[in-house]
XYZ file of C-alpha atoms in Angstrom:
575
model
C -8.710 -36.399 39.587
C -5.851 -35.214 37.406
C -5.213 -37.367 34.352
C -1.549 -37.712 33.411
C -0.404 -38.780 29.969
C 3.112 -39.938 29.178
C 4.021 -38.386 25.857
C 6.961 -37.131 23.862
C 7.988 -33.522 23.849
C 6.967 -33.424 20.204
C 3.454 -34.513 21.073
C 3.315 -31.918 23.839
C 4.111 -29.261 21.239
C 1.245 -30.443 19.050
C -1.212 -30.629 21.952
C -0.207 -27.096 22.944
C -0.823 -25.842 19.425
C -4.200 -27.576 19.259
C -5.123 -26.038 22.611
C -4.552 -22.650 20.946
C -6.743 -23.812 18.032
C -3.690 -23.119 15.897
C -2.932 -24.040 12.320
C -2.162 -24.330 9.516
C 1.564 -24.953 9.962
C 4.070 -24.643 7.119
C 7.317 -26.535 7.468
C 9.981 -28.990 6.406
C 10.912 -31.625 8.934
C 14.135 -33.192 10.108
C 15.122 -35.889 12.597
C 15.074 -33.535 15.582
C 11.333 -32.838 15.253
C 10.086 -36.246 14.043
C 7.990 -36.896 17.206
C 6.269 -33.571 16.607
C 5.503 -34.550 13.008
C 4.225 -37.948 14.086
C 1.922 -36.339 16.648
C 0.684 -33.874 14.033
C -0.336 -36.847 11.888
C -2.031 -38.718 14.728
C -3.772 -35.765 16.359
C -4.928 -33.946 13.226
C -2.831 -30.775 13.299
C -3.091 -29.170 9.843
C 0.440 -29.188 8.470
C 1.742 -28.463 4.986
C 5.135 -29.427 3.617
C 6.806 -26.528 1.846
C 9.858 -26.617 -0.413
C 11.793 -23.761 1.183
C 11.620 -22.598 4.770
C 11.703 -18.927 3.833
C 8.551 -19.491 1.778
C 6.984 -21.201 4.781
C 7.397 -18.003 6.789
C 6.075 -15.919 3.879
C 2.966 -18.117 3.709
C 2.499 -17.938 7.484
C 3.039 -14.167 7.371
C 0.330 -13.632 4.745
C -2.003 -15.918 6.709
C -1.378 -13.809 9.813
C -1.803 -10.515 7.946
C -5.184 -11.560 6.539
C -6.603 -13.233 9.663
C -4.773 -11.596 12.568
C -4.246 -15.125 13.896
C -0.816 -16.517 14.697
C 1.000 -17.840 11.639
C 2.960 -21.032 12.255
C 6.108 -22.433 10.705
C 8.612 -25.098 11.664
C 12.118 -25.988 10.544
C 14.913 -28.371 11.318
C 18.195 -27.174 12.771
C 21.013 -25.464 10.864
C 20.067 -24.617 7.273
C 16.383 -25.031 8.078
C 16.720 -22.465 10.843
C 18.868 -20.020 8.888
C 16.508 -20.187 5.885
C 13.825 -18.650 8.102
C 15.645 -15.364 8.601
C 14.320 -13.312 5.665
C 10.712 -14.250 6.364
C 11.075 -13.618 10.082
C 12.443 -10.120 9.468
C 9.451 -9.403 7.207
C 7.142 -10.424 10.057
C 9.184 -8.505 12.642
C 9.138 -5.253 10.672
C 5.529 -5.648 9.524
C 4.098 -6.601 12.924
C 2.867 -10.077 11.979
C 2.268 -12.595 14.802
C 4.341 -15.702 13.997
C 5.502 -18.685 16.063
C 8.396 -20.649 14.554
C 9.283 -24.041 16.042
C 12.895 -24.922 15.288
C 14.754 -28.143 16.066
C 18.241 -28.223 17.547
C 20.961 -30.687 18.468
C 20.768 -33.215 21.306
C 22.100 -31.303 24.284
C 24.467 -34.109 25.313
C 26.166 -33.803 21.929
C 26.076 -30.063 21.367
C 29.280 -28.360 20.181
C 30.854 -31.683 19.147
C 30.475 -30.995 15.433
C 26.967 -32.357 15.189
C 25.655 -32.424 11.621
C 24.179 -29.040 10.594
C 25.002 -27.500 13.973
C 25.465 -23.732 14.095
C 24.904 -20.783 16.431
C 21.305 -20.630 15.251
C 19.867 -18.899 18.306
C 22.316 -16.033 17.822
C 21.540 -15.907 14.092
C 17.770 -15.846 14.663
C 17.709 -13.438 17.600
C 17.893 -10.165 15.593
C 15.172 -11.498 13.271
C 12.648 -12.235 15.997
C 10.779 -10.443 18.725
C 11.945 -13.129 21.149
C 13.909 -16.399 20.958
C 12.956 -19.036 23.539
C 14.976 -22.220 24.007
C 13.284 -25.151 25.744
C 15.684 -26.630 28.294
C 13.225 -28.820 30.212
C 10.572 -31.030 28.634
C 7.940 -30.292 31.270
C 8.130 -26.578 30.395
C 6.979 -27.075 26.793
C 3.335 -26.022 27.405
C 4.416 -23.014 29.470
C 6.968 -21.778 26.946
C 4.658 -22.369 23.993
C 2.057 -20.227 25.777
C 4.761 -17.615 26.272
C 5.516 -17.658 22.543
C 1.874 -16.966 21.679
C 1.620 -14.205 24.297
C 4.689 -12.377 22.996
C 3.721 -12.879 19.341
C 0.278 -11.309 19.805
C 0.978 -8.527 22.335
C 2.237 -4.959 21.830
C 3.332 -4.678 18.232
C 2.871 -8.300 17.122
C 5.884 -10.135 15.780
C 7.661 -13.468 15.300
C 8.766 -15.636 18.195
C 11.184 -18.539 17.772
C 10.816 -21.605 19.989
C 13.973 -23.736 19.807
C 13.463 -27.388 20.764
C 16.560 -29.600 21.197
C 16.418 -33.164 19.881
C 16.408 -34.796 23.319
C 13.510 -32.545 24.398
C 11.413 -33.440 21.353
C 12.163 -37.180 21.626
C 12.046 -37.387 25.416
C 8.906 -38.248 27.394
C 7.078 -36.769 30.348
C 3.820 -37.401 32.163
C 1.845 -34.264 31.353
C -1.436 -33.454 33.085
C -4.451 -32.388 31.050
C -4.475 -28.968 32.704
C -0.884 -28.371 31.579
C -2.261 -27.478 28.160
C -4.816 -24.910 29.300
C -4.356 -21.594 27.516
C -5.988 -18.194 27.277
C -7.850 -17.932 23.949
C -7.196 -14.197 23.699
C -3.622 -14.993 22.606
C -4.738 -16.889 19.508
C -4.811 -13.660 17.497
C -3.392 -10.141 17.559
C -3.791 -7.712 19.112
C -4.357 -9.845 22.189
C -4.149 -6.854 24.530
C -5.021 -3.239 23.791
C -3.923 -0.067 25.555
C -5.617 3.315 25.283
C -4.050 6.768 25.002
C -4.240 8.936 28.099
C -7.398 11.017 28.513
C -5.604 14.368 28.532
C -3.842 13.650 25.259
C -7.060 12.466 23.633
C -8.865 15.633 24.677
C -6.067 17.767 23.237
C -6.069 15.760 20.002
C -9.833 16.126 19.684
C -9.554 19.871 20.200
C -6.854 20.184 17.524
C -8.835 18.098 15.033
C -12.103 19.886 15.754
C -10.514 23.268 15.092
C -8.673 22.219 11.936
C -10.047 23.445 8.614
C -7.855 21.127 6.516
C -7.152 18.004 8.588
C -5.751 14.832 7.001
C -5.275 11.315 8.367
C -2.122 9.386 7.387
C -2.805 5.684 7.903
C -0.153 2.963 8.038
C -0.238 -0.808 8.273
C -0.946 -0.562 11.992
C -4.569 0.125 11.051
C -4.844 -3.458 9.794
C -2.798 -4.978 12.618
C -5.286 -3.396 15.019
C -8.300 -4.492 12.905
C -9.250 -0.819 12.905
C -10.187 -0.100 9.266
C -13.986 -0.007 9.803
C -13.512 2.332 12.767
C -11.194 4.598 10.807
C -13.650 4.859 7.934
C -16.386 5.688 10.448
C -14.218 8.419 12.021
C -13.320 9.880 8.638
C -16.953 10.029 7.570
C -18.266 11.398 10.848
C -15.604 14.106 11.158
C -15.175 14.682 7.404
C -11.428 14.087 7.436
C -9.766 12.735 4.260
C -7.444 9.728 4.570
C -4.147 9.002 2.817
C -2.334 5.708 3.300
C 0.981 3.908 2.958
C 1.325 0.780 0.813
C 0.714 -1.378 3.904
C -2.152 0.882 4.926
C -4.125 0.551 1.674
C -7.676 -0.391 2.631
C -7.598 1.764 5.754
C -10.497 3.405 3.943
C -12.050 2.282 0.680
C -10.027 3.719 -2.225
C -13.335 4.549 -3.909
C -14.503 6.668 -0.964
C -14.788 10.416 -1.644
C -12.560 10.851 1.416
C -9.723 8.727 0.026
C -6.581 10.675 -0.816
C -4.720 7.568 -1.947
C -1.090 6.663 -1.439
C 1.364 9.179 0.022
C 5.139 9.348 0.070
C 7.488 8.302 -2.720
C 4.559 7.401 -4.964
C 1.359 9.375 -4.557
C -1.816 10.305 -6.377
C -2.731 13.623 -4.757
C -1.801 13.046 -1.125
C 1.588 14.758 -0.950
C 0.057 18.048 -2.032
C -2.719 17.638 0.522
C -0.138 16.988 3.242
C 1.560 20.246 2.309
C -1.755 22.149 2.472
C -3.091 20.485 5.621
C -3.244 22.371 8.911
C -3.397 19.236 11.083
C -2.091 15.728 10.344
C -3.248 12.698 12.329
C -0.762 9.847 11.826
C -2.114 6.441 12.901
C -0.215 3.139 12.979
C 2.528 4.393 10.686
C 6.278 4.385 11.282
C 6.829 7.240 8.783
C 9.694 5.358 7.194
C 11.685 6.159 4.074
C 9.106 5.240 1.413
C 6.147 6.813 3.239
C 8.028 10.084 3.736
C 9.735 10.260 0.328
C 13.141 9.991 1.980
C 12.082 12.011 5.051
C 10.847 15.059 3.131
C 7.079 14.520 3.631
C 5.648 16.065 5.765
C 7.774 19.179 5.586
C 9.196 20.447 8.896
C 6.877 22.470 11.079
C 3.601 20.721 10.330
C 1.102 20.192 13.150
C 1.228 16.408 13.678
C -0.618 14.100 16.084
C 0.956 10.624 16.095
C -0.976 7.636 17.474
C 0.946 4.350 17.722
C 1.051 1.314 19.990
C 4.870 1.358 19.975
C 6.045 4.416 21.868
C 9.574 4.087 20.473
C 8.312 4.752 16.936
C 6.833 8.122 17.842
C 9.341 10.838 16.986
C 11.835 8.472 15.343
C 11.619 10.216 11.954
C 9.312 13.177 12.632
C 8.759 14.952 15.939
C 4.987 15.299 16.477
C 3.355 18.116 18.346
C 1.223 15.573 20.194
C 2.230 11.922 20.773
C -0.512 9.420 21.639
C 0.583 6.012 22.873
C -2.105 3.416 22.367
C -3.833 0.850 20.223
C -5.048 2.251 16.899
C -8.605 0.939 17.134
C -9.127 2.016 20.716
C -7.561 5.411 20.049
C -9.801 5.942 17.024
C -12.891 4.980 19.011
C -11.932 7.353 21.822
C -11.350 10.161 19.318
C -14.790 9.470 17.828
C -16.320 9.867 21.274
C -14.320 13.001 22.027
C -15.309 14.601 18.709
C -18.966 13.699 19.013
C -21.068 16.872 19.165
C -18.203 19.193 18.232
C -19.112 21.407 15.252
C -17.268 20.806 11.996
C -15.686 24.000 10.592
C -17.467 25.280 7.502
C -14.179 25.397 5.569
C -13.822 21.635 5.884
C -16.594 21.082 3.337
C -14.531 22.955 0.752
C -11.443 20.966 1.778
C -13.218 17.628 1.256
C -14.745 18.763 -2.016
C -11.247 19.697 -3.140
C -10.079 16.148 -2.426
C -12.823 14.762 -4.666
C -11.988 17.222 -7.440
C -8.251 16.518 -7.261
C -8.828 12.761 -7.247
C -11.145 13.046 -10.243
C -8.457 15.007 -12.068
C -5.894 12.357 -11.181
C -8.153 9.566 -12.407
C -8.682 11.417 -15.670
C -4.921 11.801 -16.029
C -4.323 8.107 -15.173
C -7.062 6.799 -17.486
C -4.743 6.723 -20.485
C -2.327 4.489 -18.583
C -5.014 2.246 -17.107
C -6.525 1.613 -20.543
C -3.312 1.630 -22.586
C -3.285 -0.429 -25.789
C 0.512 -0.634 -25.783
C 2.109 -3.931 -26.837
C 3.826 -5.416 -24.893
C 1.374 -4.916 -22.055
C 1.889 -1.869 -19.835
C 1.822 -2.159 -16.055
C -0.830 0.549 -15.946
C -3.178 -1.490 -18.169
C -2.625 -4.581 -16.063
C -3.603 -2.684 -12.908
C -6.611 -1.219 -14.698
C -7.851 -4.706 -15.603
C -7.411 -5.882 -12.012
C -9.461 -2.917 -10.793
C -12.192 -3.878 -13.236
C -12.316 -7.644 -12.832
C -11.339 -8.503 -9.250
C -14.261 -8.988 -6.851
C -14.740 -6.385 -4.140
C -13.549 -8.832 -1.462
C -10.516 -10.077 -3.422
C -7.077 -10.256 -1.826
C -4.216 -8.902 -3.931
C -0.769 -10.049 -2.808
C 2.007 -7.742 -4.011
C 5.587 -8.956 -4.148
C 8.487 -6.619 -3.436
C 9.611 -4.048 -6.004
C 7.358 -3.248 -8.982
C 4.361 -5.218 -7.767
C 4.031 -3.271 -4.524
C 4.782 0.105 -6.098
C 2.337 -0.237 -8.976
C -0.266 -1.963 -6.807
C 0.036 0.589 -4.028
C -0.371 3.462 -6.472
C -2.998 2.211 -8.941
C -4.958 -0.622 -7.334
C -8.283 0.346 -5.754
C -9.389 -1.491 -2.614
C -13.139 -1.049 -2.843
C -13.886 -1.629 0.810
C -12.185 -0.930 4.122
C -10.009 -3.767 5.368
C -6.990 -5.814 4.376
C -7.514 -6.533 0.684
C -4.034 -5.519 -0.453
C -1.138 -7.435 1.108
C 2.359 -6.220 0.209
C 5.493 -7.484 1.946
C 6.614 -4.057 3.029
C 8.215 -5.161 6.289
C 11.358 -6.179 4.414
C 10.284 -5.679 0.784
C 11.900 -8.969 -0.192
C 11.093 -10.338 -3.632
C 9.746 -13.874 -3.744
C 6.789 -13.197 -1.447
C 4.039 -13.314 -4.076
C 3.506 -17.054 -4.600
C 3.931 -18.249 -0.977
C 1.985 -15.229 0.236
C -0.871 -16.268 -2.050
C -0.814 -19.773 -0.543
C -1.139 -18.338 2.952
C -3.930 -15.991 1.885
C -5.873 -18.855 0.269
C -5.855 -20.736 3.575
C -6.670 -17.568 5.506
C -9.727 -16.720 3.391
C -10.798 -19.709 1.272
C -14.009 -17.938 0.284
C -12.169 -14.969 -1.279
C -10.424 -14.682 -4.635
C -6.642 -14.473 -4.211
C -4.404 -12.920 -6.854
C -0.666 -12.317 -6.543
C 1.578 -10.078 -8.625
C 5.226 -11.066 -8.784
C 8.105 -10.302 -11.093
C 9.835 -12.979 -13.121
C 12.850 -12.625 -10.843
C 10.734 -13.107 -7.728
C 8.908 -16.045 -9.297
C 12.229 -17.683 -10.232
C 13.227 -17.594 -6.564
C 10.244 -19.605 -5.368
C 9.261 -21.771 -8.330
C 9.232 -24.872 -6.128
C 6.213 -23.592 -4.248
C 3.982 -23.914 -7.321
C 4.177 -27.638 -6.561
C 3.216 -26.873 -2.957
C 0.155 -24.922 -4.062
C -0.930 -27.632 -6.508
C -0.450 -30.373 -3.902
C -2.515 -28.393 -1.396
C -5.320 -27.856 -3.910
C -5.425 -24.083 -3.519
C -6.221 -21.949 -6.554
C -4.573 -18.512 -6.460
C -3.971 -16.581 -9.657
C -0.258 -15.797 -9.929
C 0.494 -12.950 -12.330
C 4.118 -13.082 -13.417
C 5.258 -9.692 -14.701
C 7.565 -10.977 -17.405
C 10.052 -8.378 -18.601
C 13.022 -10.768 -18.788
C 14.837 -8.621 -16.262
C 15.374 -7.752 -12.680
C 13.147 -4.908 -13.712
C 13.371 -2.535 -10.789
C 17.155 -2.617 -10.785
C 17.295 -2.249 -14.569
C 14.928 0.726 -14.481
C 17.052 2.446 -11.847
C 20.212 1.776 -13.846
C 18.467 3.297 -16.865
C 17.444 6.420 -14.972
C 20.753 6.929 -13.207
C 23.323 5.865 -15.809
C 21.497 6.133 -19.139
C 20.195 3.828 -21.836
C 22.198 0.648 -22.376
C 24.211 0.935 -19.166
C 22.887 -2.197 -17.479
C 24.747 -4.724 -15.388
C 23.494 -8.084 -14.074
C 19.856 -7.113 -14.495
C 18.761 -9.201 -17.503
C 17.123 -12.636 -17.274
C 16.697 -15.372 -19.867
C 13.460 -15.215 -21.835
C 11.144 -17.780 -20.218
C 7.590 -18.868 -20.949
C 6.175 -19.203 -17.448
C 2.845 -20.470 -18.763
C 4.701 -23.519 -20.070
C 6.465 -23.883 -16.727
C 3.083 -23.861 -14.969
C 1.653 -26.480 -17.337
C 4.649 -28.715 -16.699
C 3.783 -28.713 -12.982
C 0.119 -29.576 -13.601
C -1.189 -26.032 -13.178
C -3.120 -23.815 -15.555
C -0.738 -21.599 -17.511
C -1.840 -18.714 -19.723
C 0.554 -16.504 -21.657
C -0.686 -12.944 -22.166
C 1.091 -10.946 -24.858
C -1.482 -8.285 -25.748
C -3.647 -6.044 -23.547
C -6.908 -7.275 -25.064
C -6.150 -10.787 -23.733
C -5.800 -9.646 -20.119
C -9.468 -9.547 -19.122
C -10.260 -13.042 -20.372
C -7.137 -14.494 -18.766
C -7.958 -12.929 -15.388
C -11.553 -14.187 -15.530
C -10.431 -17.682 -16.486
C -7.900 -17.778 -13.676
C -10.476 -16.630 -11.115
C -12.840 -19.388 -12.277
C -10.238 -22.157 -11.941
C -10.838 -24.588 -9.067
C -8.396 -26.792 -7.189
C -5.123 -25.708 -8.786
C -3.127 -22.518 -9.257
C -3.191 -20.419 -12.396
C -0.066 -18.698 -13.692
C -0.665 -15.711 -15.968
C 2.589 -15.062 -17.789
C 2.087 -11.396 -18.729
C 4.673 -10.128 -21.187
C 5.187 -6.472 -20.286
C 7.300 -3.727 -21.769
C 11.031 -4.349 -21.928
C 11.699 -0.603 -22.071
C 13.334 0.209 -18.718
C 12.276 3.829 -19.139
C 8.640 2.756 -18.800
C 9.012 0.257 -15.968
C 8.845 2.516 -12.928
C 5.569 4.020 -11.724
C 7.479 7.320 -11.764
C 7.707 7.204 -15.539
C 4.084 6.294 -16.169
C 2.216 8.218 -13.464
C 4.541 11.145 -12.680
C 4.578 9.965 -9.075
C 8.218 10.754 -8.339
C 11.133 12.550 -9.873
C 14.361 10.566 -10.144
C 17.589 12.239 -11.070
C 21.130 11.012 -11.373
C 22.678 10.623 -7.958
C 19.457 9.761 -6.110
C 19.552 6.597 -4.067
C 16.265 4.780 -4.369
C 15.258 1.548 -2.636
């Protein structure tokens, strides 16, 4: 016999989330969603108060990136809803499965100048994969299921579920079976499609015949959970792999087949792309950074492009062979199609050349990675992280310097998502909240975040969130008393001393951390870095802030200056 339970719409939301085995949720409540909050308390939904809704989405995004599971955030109407936008666009562009529950006005009072009322659905719509408004309380379980399905299917992305006040506070007699859900939609990718057989056969033939093939891996490798399969393909077929910033970890950076980062910043990969006779692009949009402003690869290269979003294929580079399908399934099918095909003799020389070039690069970079410069150089900081972080560590990289230096110099020592940059929108401020999400996603792994002082200033309130939650990330604040990326570009484009609105007040962030009850360590010399990192990694139950005083010389701030990764000349526009 069906059991019916009279409950509020807010409780129905919580029961629907629990049916999906969802959580944690990051949010900041308001009157419209109070029944939902009360049900979360009573029914045991894991929920964490954050201090800024944008940071809630950042935390949920990092959680989703690391686990593949749906990240959850909630917000009240008006400013709570609009504060979500930046984080939602990060998730939309990066392919992170997110469900955001947002309150709204009582429908009987809408458009009568209700407090905090705005056209929030219209504001949120471009920032989300889909916006769903609940107009009938009995449809809450159905529409919540819809949100999870959309968030985890195709290219994953954020879905907004708008819940008016009268829906959340109203009651309905729900049946137990109303909350049944398909567990496959708890994580992405929930559904996988495979490339057509004819295209796969052609791709296998092109790869088998190539003497100098190269794989270009984007963040889609991690969205598809395909890194182990890609490493297996690379090793079996002896094909080197280069990656974008989001694709780092597609193959271990220490593998002899790793060609490192390609695009605007590269180790050796851009030259290999030029020399390659067949490029296999997987899960990569070939955007501005990855293509060095659409100049890499050069026109006329033989390109096979595998992606689960057909609209991305050919957007910036017309491939010879498009393959529409899930990255992992496409890689597995290519493995099968290549099985038994002889590997050209010339490929051994090609792979040996990759090892030799990478060894030369490492020798060239050694001086930077071990620099004794005072203040601390970014190269030395990355060198210490390579030395002291555990193999399974998660490094969160904020927008700007953190992602560029991390993408270029950090070594992921195993295949998988160990480097998490916010490259969907490249917004600064991601580091600290992203570290919170990563700590909940993988409590057994060390979590370190790199953020600039400008990015840390934006989200300082979340250090209280992290301390209250009892998580223990290590937050490295790159302290150059400047909006460093902007200042470095001003230096390169307009000359020394020609800076505008790019300097910050000198601040001791270690003291700031101590004032909030966290461990704060100020690092002013390179020899202090190793001990500070080890101490932070050993800290339990509270965050550590490493306030690393780095060079103030804007000519040495960009990876371009220290690693010869790019050439910048006056008149270039660089993002």
